[in-house]
Amino acid sequence: SQTIHQWPATLVQPVGSPLSLECTVEGTSNPNLYWYRQAAGRGLQLLFYSVGIGQISSEVPQNLSASRPQDRQFILSSKKLLLSDSGFYLCAWSTGQGLGGYTFGSGTRLTVV
Amino acid sequence: GQQLNQSPQSMFIQEGEDVSMNCTSSSIFNTWLWYKQEPGEGPVLLIALYKAGELTSNGRLTAQFGITRKDSFLNISASIPSDVGIYFCARETSGSRLTFGEGTQLTVNP
């Protein structure tokens, strides 16, 4: 069966520090991968999605970047965090065939102080 | 035109009551999805709808894809405390991307 792992679960980082969140998927190949951010427990905003290794599409301009170095690995990064980067970050995967939506990871709560 | 308008924003109900929430848009969709998110967790898919008029149940949950393809509702019957969470509607766009409504926060009082 397919599983998705996301870590860390919580993170407190100072302003100006770098960020690296990792997401990996098991049990499937060539998944579509996504990074979402959720502010204040409401509304999920799509940040990045990837349909293959090295292929990244950005949905909104921001202080973050994403990379997909391997088929089932998706990384969210920042060189210098801002206070406004605080939020709940969710990774998700789908088959990309429009069948049944996404499976989400358990999320990373990021607090920038 | 591609935004999803979800209502109500929040609901406070007593255990045993039925719940109804809905999602509308000015655009026609081919898919409606309903997710539930519990505190500190990622959303979990509850029901997926693929045809106009489709009515699908999952236990005490029932969802329908509106005939006009511009709306959907989710009903929860005989609510229990573990139904607490945020319920999101979502639709698929090109590139298999999902757009979400703003969510309905459900609180169930025992």
Short mmCIF file of C-alpha atoms in Angstrom, two decimals:
data_model
loop_
_atom_site.label_atom_id
_atom_site.label_comp_id
_atom_site.label_asym_id
_atom_site.label_seq_id
_atom_site.Cartn_x
_atom_site.Cartn_y
_atom_site.Cartn_z
CA SER A 1 0.00 0.00 0.00
CA GLN A 2 1.02 3.58 -0.53
CA THR A 3 2.22 5.71 2.36
CA ILE A 4 3.41 9.28 2.63
CA HIS A 5 5.86 10.49 5.23
CA GLN A 6 6.45 14.08 6.17
CA TRP A 7 8.87 15.46 8.74
CA PRO A 8 9.47 17.06 11.08
CA ALA A 9 6.04 17.30 12.72
CA THR A 10 6.83 20.61 14.38
CA LEU A 11 9.55 23.17 13.89
CA VAL A 12 10.41 26.47 15.52
CA GLN A 13 12.90 28.53 13.58
CA PRO A 14 14.24 32.08 13.97
CA VAL A 15 13.67 34.70 11.33
CA GLY A 16 16.42 34.61 8.73
CA SER A 17 17.28 30.95 9.25
CA PRO A 18 17.07 28.36 6.45
CA LEU A 19 14.33 25.76 6.09
CA SER A 20 14.18 22.25 4.73
CA LEU A 21 11.04 20.11 4.96
CA GLU A 22 11.05 16.66 3.47
CA CYS A 23 8.31 14.47 2.11
CA THR A 24 8.63 10.94 0.78
CA VAL A 25 6.11 8.56 -0.76
CA GLU A 26 6.29 4.78 -0.71
CA GLY A 27 4.46 2.14 -2.65
CA THR A 28 3.93 4.03 -5.89
CA SER A 29 6.01 5.31 -8.76
CA ASN A 30 5.94 8.59 -10.69
CA PRO A 31 3.42 10.26 -8.37
CA ASN A 32 2.34 13.86 -8.67
CA LEU A 33 3.61 15.65 -5.57
CA TYR A 34 2.30 18.81 -3.94
CA TRP A 35 3.14 21.27 -1.17
CA TYR A 36 0.29 23.15 0.48
CA ARG A 37 0.28 25.73 3.24
CA GLN A 38 -2.56 26.22 5.66
CA ALA A 39 -2.84 29.34 7.78
CA ALA A 40 -4.85 29.46 11.02
CA GLY A 41 -6.50 26.06 10.42
CA ARG A 42 -8.43 27.19 7.38
CA GLY A 43 -7.97 27.19 3.63
CA LEU A 44 -5.23 25.19 1.91
CA GLN A 45 -3.10 27.14 -0.52
CA LEU A 46 -1.18 25.25 -3.18
CA LEU A 47 2.47 26.33 -3.18
CA PHE A 48 4.22 23.91 -5.54
CA TYR A 49 3.48 20.81 -7.54
CA SER A 50 5.63 18.38 -9.45
CA VAL A 51 4.77 15.84 -12.12
CA GLY A 52 8.26 14.34 -12.31
CA ILE A 53 11.87 14.47 -11.16
CA GLY A 54 13.24 17.98 -11.46
CA GLN A 55 9.89 19.36 -12.65
CA ILE A 56 8.54 22.01 -10.30
CA SER A 57 5.67 24.41 -10.85
CA SER A 58 5.10 27.31 -8.50
CA GLU A 59 1.60 28.54 -7.86
CA VAL A 60 2.31 31.72 -5.95
CA PRO A 61 5.33 34.00 -5.62
CA GLN A 62 6.93 33.58 -2.24
CA ASN A 63 10.00 33.13 -0.11
CA LEU A 64 10.03 29.37 -0.61
CA SER A 65 11.31 26.92 -3.19
CA ALA A 66 10.77 23.25 -3.89
CA SER A 67 12.87 20.48 -5.35
CA ARG A 68 12.31 16.90 -6.40
CA PRO A 69 15.67 15.16 -6.44
CA GLN A 70 14.17 11.66 -6.62
CA ASP A 71 10.91 10.25 -7.93
CA ARG A 72 9.31 9.91 -4.53
CA GLN A 73 11.00 12.74 -2.64
CA PHE A 74 9.77 16.31 -2.46
CA ILE A 75 11.58 19.02 -0.49
CA LEU A 76 10.39 22.47 0.54
CA SER A 77 13.11 24.98 1.28
CA SER A 78 13.86 28.54 2.15
CA LYS A 79 17.17 30.36 2.40
CA LYS A 80 15.89 32.93 4.90
CA LEU A 81 12.63 32.48 6.76
CA LEU A 82 10.20 35.34 7.32
CA LEU A 83 7.62 35.64 10.09
CA SER A 84 4.93 35.29 7.46
CA ASP A 85 6.24 31.83 6.55
CA SER A 86 4.70 30.44 9.75
CA GLY A 87 1.93 27.93 9.10
CA PHE A 88 0.99 24.32 8.66
CA TYR A 89 2.71 22.76 5.65
CA LEU A 90 1.20 19.73 4.02
CA CYS A 91 2.67 17.43 1.43
CA ALA A 92 0.38 15.34 -0.77
CA TRP A 93 0.56 12.91 -3.65
CA SER A 94 -1.77 11.76 -6.38
CA THR A 95 -1.66 9.43 -9.34
CA GLY A 96 -2.15 12.41 -11.64
CA GLN A 97 -4.97 10.60 -13.41
CA GLY A 98 -7.83 12.53 -11.86
CA LEU A 99 -9.07 9.59 -9.86
CA GLY A 100 -9.96 10.19 -6.23
CA GLY A 101 -7.96 13.23 -5.21
CA TYR A 102 -4.91 13.39 -3.03
CA THR A 103 -3.42 11.60 -0.07
CA PHE A 104 -1.93 14.02 2.43
CA GLY A 105 0.91 13.68 4.86
CA SER A 106 0.41 14.52 8.51
CA GLY A 107 1.87 18.01 8.13
CA THR A 108 4.61 20.17 9.63
CA ARG A 109 3.72 22.98 12.00
CA LEU A 110 6.29 25.73 11.34
CA THR A 111 6.59 28.67 13.71
CA VAL A 112 9.00 31.42 12.76
CA VAL A 113 10.02 33.53 15.75
CA GLY B 1 -14.82 32.06 -11.31
CA GLN B 2 -12.68 29.23 -10.04
CA GLN B 3 -13.15 29.92 -6.34
CA LEU B 4 -15.16 27.57 -4.19
CA ASN B 5 -17.62 29.17 -1.80
CA GLN B 6 -18.17 26.90 1.17
CA SER B 7 -20.76 27.45 3.87
CA PRO B 8 -21.30 27.67 6.70
CA GLN B 9 -17.88 28.69 8.00
CA SER B 10 -18.57 27.05 11.33
CA MET B 11 -21.23 24.97 13.04
CA PHE B 12 -21.87 24.21 16.70
CA ILE B 13 -24.26 21.31 17.16
CA GLN B 14 -25.40 18.80 19.75
CA GLU B 15 -24.49 15.16 19.49
CA GLY B 16 -27.14 13.30 17.54
CA GLU B 17 -28.10 16.20 15.30
CA ASP B 18 -27.79 16.08 11.52
CA VAL B 19 -25.40 18.41 9.72
CA SER B 20 -25.46 19.87 6.24
CA MET B 21 -22.83 21.95 4.48
CA ASN B 22 -22.41 22.98 0.89
CA CYS B 23 -20.04 24.29 -1.70
CA THR B 24 -20.79 26.40 -4.76
CA SER B 25 -18.93 27.91 -7.65
CA SER B 26 -19.69 29.92 -10.75
CA SER B 27 -17.74 27.40 -12.83
CA ILE B 28 -18.73 23.92 -13.96
CA PHE B 29 -16.70 21.07 -12.49
CA ASN B 30 -16.21 17.45 -13.39
CA THR B 31 -15.25 16.33 -9.90
CA TRP B 32 -16.25 17.21 -6.38
CA LEU B 33 -14.26 15.93 -3.44
CA TRP B 34 -14.99 16.19 0.26
CA TYR B 35 -12.21 16.01 2.86
CA LYS B 36 -12.10 16.03 6.65
CA GLN B 37 -9.20 17.43 8.61
CA GLU B 38 -8.74 16.69 12.30
CA PRO B 39 -6.57 18.95 14.47
CA GLY B 40 -2.88 18.66 13.70
CA GLU B 41 -3.42 16.22 10.85
CA GLY B 42 -3.61 16.34 7.08
CA PRO B 43 -7.01 16.19 5.33
CA VAL B 44 -8.44 12.77 4.59
CA LEU B 45 -10.66 12.07 1.61
CA LEU B 46 -14.25 11.22 2.61
CA ILE B 47 -16.18 11.10 -0.63
CA ALA B 48 -15.40 11.64 -4.31
CA LEU B 49 -18.12 12.56 -6.83
CA TYR B 50 -17.64 12.30 -10.57
CA LYS B 51 -21.07 12.66 -12.22
CA ALA B 52 -23.72 15.37 -12.11
CA GLY B 53 -26.56 14.25 -9.89
CA GLU B 54 -24.47 11.54 -8.25
CA LEU B 55 -25.41 10.77 -4.66
CA THR B 56 -22.83 8.83 -2.67
CA SER B 57 -22.80 7.62 0.91
CA ASN B 58 -19.98 6.65 3.24
CA GLY B 59 -21.44 5.47 6.52
CA ARG B 60 -23.29 8.39 8.09
CA LEU B 61 -21.98 10.75 5.41
CA THR B 62 -23.84 11.51 2.20
CA ALA B 63 -22.68 13.82 -0.57
CA GLN B 64 -24.27 14.89 -3.82
CA PHE B 65 -22.91 16.38 -7.02
CA GLY B 66 -25.35 19.08 -8.12
CA ILE B 67 -27.18 18.70 -11.42
CA THR B 68 -25.82 22.03 -12.64
CA ARG B 69 -22.27 20.78 -11.82
CA LYS B 70 -21.70 24.01 -9.92
CA ASP B 71 -22.44 22.83 -6.41
CA SER B 72 -22.24 19.98 -3.95
CA PHE B 73 -23.46 19.28 -0.45
CA LEU B 74 -22.29 17.03 2.36
CA ASN B 75 -24.65 15.71 5.02
CA ILE B 76 -23.68 14.02 8.26
CA SER B 77 -26.45 12.17 10.07
CA ALA B 78 -26.65 11.53 13.81
CA SER B 79 -23.44 13.38 14.59
CA ILE B 80 -21.02 12.05 17.21
CA PRO B 81 -18.13 13.79 19.01
CA SER B 82 -15.52 12.29 16.69
CA ASP B 83 -17.10 14.13 13.74
CA VAL B 84 -15.34 17.25 15.02
CA GLY B 85 -12.97 18.76 12.50
CA ILE B 86 -12.78 20.95 9.44
CA TYR B 87 -14.60 19.76 6.33
CA PHE B 88 -13.34 20.91 2.95
CA CYS B 89 -14.80 20.66 -0.49
CA ALA B 90 -12.30 20.50 -3.33
CA ARG B 91 -12.18 20.25 -7.09
CA GLU B 92 -9.55 19.13 -9.54
CA THR B 93 -8.09 21.47 -12.13
CA SER B 94 -5.65 20.93 -14.93
CA GLY B 95 -2.49 19.15 -13.96
CA SER B 96 -4.38 17.21 -11.30
CA ARG B 97 -4.18 20.17 -8.92
CA LEU B 98 -6.76 20.53 -6.18
CA THR B 99 -8.42 23.79 -5.20
CA PHE B 100 -10.06 23.82 -1.77
CA GLY B 101 -12.92 25.71 -0.23
CA GLU B 102 -12.27 27.63 2.97
CA GLY B 103 -13.69 24.85 5.09
CA THR B 104 -16.51 24.33 7.58
CA GLN B 105 -15.39 24.01 11.18
CA LEU B 106 -17.67 21.53 12.94
CA THR B 107 -17.98 21.36 16.72
CA VAL B 108 -20.11 18.63 18.30
CA ASN B 109 -21.15 19.05 21.90
CA PRO B 110 -21.74 15.81 23.79
#
